[in-house]
CSV table of C-alpha atoms and ligand atoms in Angstrom, one decimal:
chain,number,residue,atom,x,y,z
K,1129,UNK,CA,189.5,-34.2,-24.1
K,1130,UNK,CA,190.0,-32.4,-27.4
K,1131,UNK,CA,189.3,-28.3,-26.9
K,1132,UNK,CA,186.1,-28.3,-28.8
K,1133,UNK,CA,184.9,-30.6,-26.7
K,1134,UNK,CA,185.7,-29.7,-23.5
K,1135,UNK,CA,184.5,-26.6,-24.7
K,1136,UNK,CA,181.0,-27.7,-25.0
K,1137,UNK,CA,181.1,-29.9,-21.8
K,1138,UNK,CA,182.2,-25.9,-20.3
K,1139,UNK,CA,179.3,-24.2,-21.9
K,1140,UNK,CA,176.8,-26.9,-20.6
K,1141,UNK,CA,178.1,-26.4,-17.2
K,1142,UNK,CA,178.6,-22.9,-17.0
K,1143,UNK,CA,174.5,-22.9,-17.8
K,1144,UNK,CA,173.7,-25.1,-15.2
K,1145,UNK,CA,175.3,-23.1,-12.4
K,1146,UNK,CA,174.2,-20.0,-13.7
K,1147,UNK,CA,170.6,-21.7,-12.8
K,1148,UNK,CA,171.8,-22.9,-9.4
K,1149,UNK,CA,173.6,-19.9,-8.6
K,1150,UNK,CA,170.5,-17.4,-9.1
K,1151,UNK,CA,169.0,-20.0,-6.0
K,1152,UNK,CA,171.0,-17.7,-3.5
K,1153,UNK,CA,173.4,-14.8,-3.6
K,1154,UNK,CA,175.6,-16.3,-0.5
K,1155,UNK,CA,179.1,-16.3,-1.6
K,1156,UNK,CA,180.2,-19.4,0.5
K,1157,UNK,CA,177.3,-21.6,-1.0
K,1158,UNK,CA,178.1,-20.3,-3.9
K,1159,UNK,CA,181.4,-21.5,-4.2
K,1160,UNK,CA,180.4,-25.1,-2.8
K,1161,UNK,CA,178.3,-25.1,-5.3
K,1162,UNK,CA,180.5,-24.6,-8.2
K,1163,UNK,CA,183.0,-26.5,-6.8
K,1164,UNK,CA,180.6,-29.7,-6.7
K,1165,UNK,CA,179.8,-29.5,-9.5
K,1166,UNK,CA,182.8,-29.0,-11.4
K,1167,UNK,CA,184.5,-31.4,-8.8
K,1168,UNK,CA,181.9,-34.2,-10.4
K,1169,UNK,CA,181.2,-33.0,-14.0
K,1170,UNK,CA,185.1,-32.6,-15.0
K,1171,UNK,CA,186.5,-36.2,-15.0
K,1172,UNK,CA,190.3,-34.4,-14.8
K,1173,UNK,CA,189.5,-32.9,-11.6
K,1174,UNK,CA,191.5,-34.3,-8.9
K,1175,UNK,CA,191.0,-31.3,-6.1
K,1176,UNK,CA,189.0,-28.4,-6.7
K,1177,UNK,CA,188.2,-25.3,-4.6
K,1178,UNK,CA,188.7,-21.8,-3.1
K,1179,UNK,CA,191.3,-19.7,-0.8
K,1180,UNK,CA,190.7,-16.6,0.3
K,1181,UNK,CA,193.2,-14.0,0.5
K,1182,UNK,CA,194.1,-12.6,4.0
K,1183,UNK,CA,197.1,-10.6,5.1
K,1184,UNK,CA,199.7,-13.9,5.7
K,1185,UNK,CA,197.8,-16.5,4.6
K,1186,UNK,CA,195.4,-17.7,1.8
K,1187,UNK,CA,192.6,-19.6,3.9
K,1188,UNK,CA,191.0,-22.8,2.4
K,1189,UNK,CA,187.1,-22.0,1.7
K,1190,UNK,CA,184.7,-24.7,0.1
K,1191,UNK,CA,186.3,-27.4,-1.7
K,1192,UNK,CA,185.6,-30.9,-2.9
K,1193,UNK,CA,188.6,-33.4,-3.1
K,1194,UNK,CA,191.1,-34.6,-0.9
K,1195,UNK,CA,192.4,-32.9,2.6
K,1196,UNK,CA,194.0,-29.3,1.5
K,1197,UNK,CA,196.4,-26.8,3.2
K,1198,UNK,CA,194.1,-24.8,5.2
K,1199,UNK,CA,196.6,-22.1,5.1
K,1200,UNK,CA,198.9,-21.1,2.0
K,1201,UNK,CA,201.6,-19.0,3.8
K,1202,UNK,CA,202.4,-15.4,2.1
K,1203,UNK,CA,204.3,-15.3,-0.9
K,1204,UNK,CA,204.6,-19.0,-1.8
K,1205,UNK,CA,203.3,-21.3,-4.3
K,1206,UNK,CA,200.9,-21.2,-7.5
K,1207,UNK,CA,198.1,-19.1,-5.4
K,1208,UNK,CA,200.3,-16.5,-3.9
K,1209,UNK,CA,201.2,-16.2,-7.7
K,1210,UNK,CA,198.4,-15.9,-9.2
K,1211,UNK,CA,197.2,-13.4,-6.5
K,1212,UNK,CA,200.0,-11.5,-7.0
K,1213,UNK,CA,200.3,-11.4,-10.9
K,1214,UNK,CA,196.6,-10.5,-11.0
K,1215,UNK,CA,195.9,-13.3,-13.6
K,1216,UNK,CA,195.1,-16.7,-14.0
K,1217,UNK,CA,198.1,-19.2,-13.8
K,1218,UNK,CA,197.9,-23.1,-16.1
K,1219,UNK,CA,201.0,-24.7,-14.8
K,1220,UNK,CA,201.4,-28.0,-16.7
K,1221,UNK,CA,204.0,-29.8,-14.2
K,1222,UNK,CA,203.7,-28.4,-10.9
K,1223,UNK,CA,207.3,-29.9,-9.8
K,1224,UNK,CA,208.9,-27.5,-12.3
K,1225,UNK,CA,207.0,-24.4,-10.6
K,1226,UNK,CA,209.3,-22.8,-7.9
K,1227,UNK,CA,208.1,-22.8,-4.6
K,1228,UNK,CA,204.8,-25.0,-5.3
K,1229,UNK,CA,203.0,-26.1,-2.1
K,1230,UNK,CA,201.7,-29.6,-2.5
K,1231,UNK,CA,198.9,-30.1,-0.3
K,1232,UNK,CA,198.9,-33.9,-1.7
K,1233,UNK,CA,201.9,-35.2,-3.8
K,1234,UNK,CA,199.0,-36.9,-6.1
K,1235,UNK,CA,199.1,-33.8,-7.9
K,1236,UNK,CA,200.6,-33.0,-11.2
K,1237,UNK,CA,199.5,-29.9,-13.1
K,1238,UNK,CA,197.3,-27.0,-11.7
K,1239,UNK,CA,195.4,-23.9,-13.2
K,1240,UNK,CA,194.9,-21.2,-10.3
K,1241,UNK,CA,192.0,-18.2,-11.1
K,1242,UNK,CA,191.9,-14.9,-9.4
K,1243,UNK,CA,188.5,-13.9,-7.9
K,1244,UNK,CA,187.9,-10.2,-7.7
K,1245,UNK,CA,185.4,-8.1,-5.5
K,1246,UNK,CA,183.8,-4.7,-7.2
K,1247,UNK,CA,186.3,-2.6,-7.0
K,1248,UNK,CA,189.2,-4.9,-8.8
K,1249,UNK,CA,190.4,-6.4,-5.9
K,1250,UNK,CA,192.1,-10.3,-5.9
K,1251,UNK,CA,190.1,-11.1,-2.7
K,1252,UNK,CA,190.4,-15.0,-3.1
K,1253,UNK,CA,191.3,-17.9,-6.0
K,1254,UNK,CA,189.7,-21.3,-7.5
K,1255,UNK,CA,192.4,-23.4,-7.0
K,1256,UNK,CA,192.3,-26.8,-9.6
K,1257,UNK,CA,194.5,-29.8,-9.1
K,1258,UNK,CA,195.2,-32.7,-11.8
K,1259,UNK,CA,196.8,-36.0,-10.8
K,1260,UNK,CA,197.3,-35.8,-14.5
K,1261,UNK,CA,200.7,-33.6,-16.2
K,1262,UNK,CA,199.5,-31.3,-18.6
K,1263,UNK,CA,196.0,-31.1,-17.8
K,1264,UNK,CA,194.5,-27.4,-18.3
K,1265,UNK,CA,194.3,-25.3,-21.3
K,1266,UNK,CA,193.3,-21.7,-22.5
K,1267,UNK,CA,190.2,-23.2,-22.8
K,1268,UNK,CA,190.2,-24.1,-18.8
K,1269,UNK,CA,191.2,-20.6,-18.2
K,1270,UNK,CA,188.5,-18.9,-20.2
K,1271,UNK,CA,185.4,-20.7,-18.9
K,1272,UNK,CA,186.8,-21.0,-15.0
K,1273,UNK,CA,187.0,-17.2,-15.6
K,1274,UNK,CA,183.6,-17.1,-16.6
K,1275,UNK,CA,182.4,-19.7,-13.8
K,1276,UNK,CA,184.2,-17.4,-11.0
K,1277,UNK,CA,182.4,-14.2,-12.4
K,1278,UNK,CA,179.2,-15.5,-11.5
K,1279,UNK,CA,179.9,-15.5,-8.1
K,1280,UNK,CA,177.8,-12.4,-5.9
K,1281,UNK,CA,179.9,-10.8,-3.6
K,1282,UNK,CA,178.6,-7.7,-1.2
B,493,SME,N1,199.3,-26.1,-5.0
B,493,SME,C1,198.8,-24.9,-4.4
B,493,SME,C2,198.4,-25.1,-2.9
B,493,SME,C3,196.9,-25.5,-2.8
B,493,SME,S1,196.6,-27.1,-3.2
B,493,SME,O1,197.0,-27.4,-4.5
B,493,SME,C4,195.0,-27.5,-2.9
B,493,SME,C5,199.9,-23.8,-4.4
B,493,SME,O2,201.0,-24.1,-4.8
B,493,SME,O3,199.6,-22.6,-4.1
């Protein structure tokens, strides 16, 4: 999809879940509900969903897609990185990133987005899988960002 359009298909779905995410300040239905829809409304969306940080594992949360890794051992793979780094990681061929986990070897390229609680804290990620290489942009990036900030936590 060229990046102006994607751009607008973002925009038109970042309003709709900011409706649906004013219906209830739950952080887990939150999260299934963004992950529903973006599971549905992006056609390049392969696997799409959360893991929460703990202290040796990331722990699978509300996703939509095929079976995941419920647990993301410490220190491995595009999560752990992008907790780790603090920033949101596009990897365009996840066989060339060291250490990738592949939950399912359908997957090609993979953009990873930190979730943080009030105080600046990486307490979890949106994980987003492609069975396509080369799949997520900066304009992925920016709106995901957006998408994860609407998300209430206590
Ligand atoms: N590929 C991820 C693991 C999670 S699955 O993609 C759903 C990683 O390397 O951390």
């Amino acid at each position: 999809m060229p990046p102006d359009k994607k751009a607008a298909h973002y925009e038109r779905l970042y309003k709709q879940l900011t409706e649906l995410l004013q219906k209830s300040n739950d952080t887990i239905a939150q999260m299934a509900t963004i992950s529903a829809v973006l599971f549905h409304k992006m056609d390049t969306f392969f696997w799409c969903g959360f893991y929460r940080v703990e202290a040796d594992n990331l722990v699978v949360m509300p996703y939509q897609g095929p079976l995941a890794c419920q647990l993301l051992p410490k220190g491995k793979g595009v999560c752990w990185a992008a907790v780790n780094r603090n920033e949101t990681i596009v990897v365009p061929d996840v066989h060339a990133f060291p250490d990738h986990i592949a939950c399912d070897s359908r997957s090609n390229s993979e953009i990873v987005v930190p979730l943080r609680n009030k105080q600046g804290a990486v307490i979890a990620v949106l994980d987003v899988d492609s069975d396509k290489l080369n799949s997520f942009d900066a304009v992925d990036a920016t709106y995901l960002e957006k998408i994860v900030a609407l998300i209430h936590f206590d």
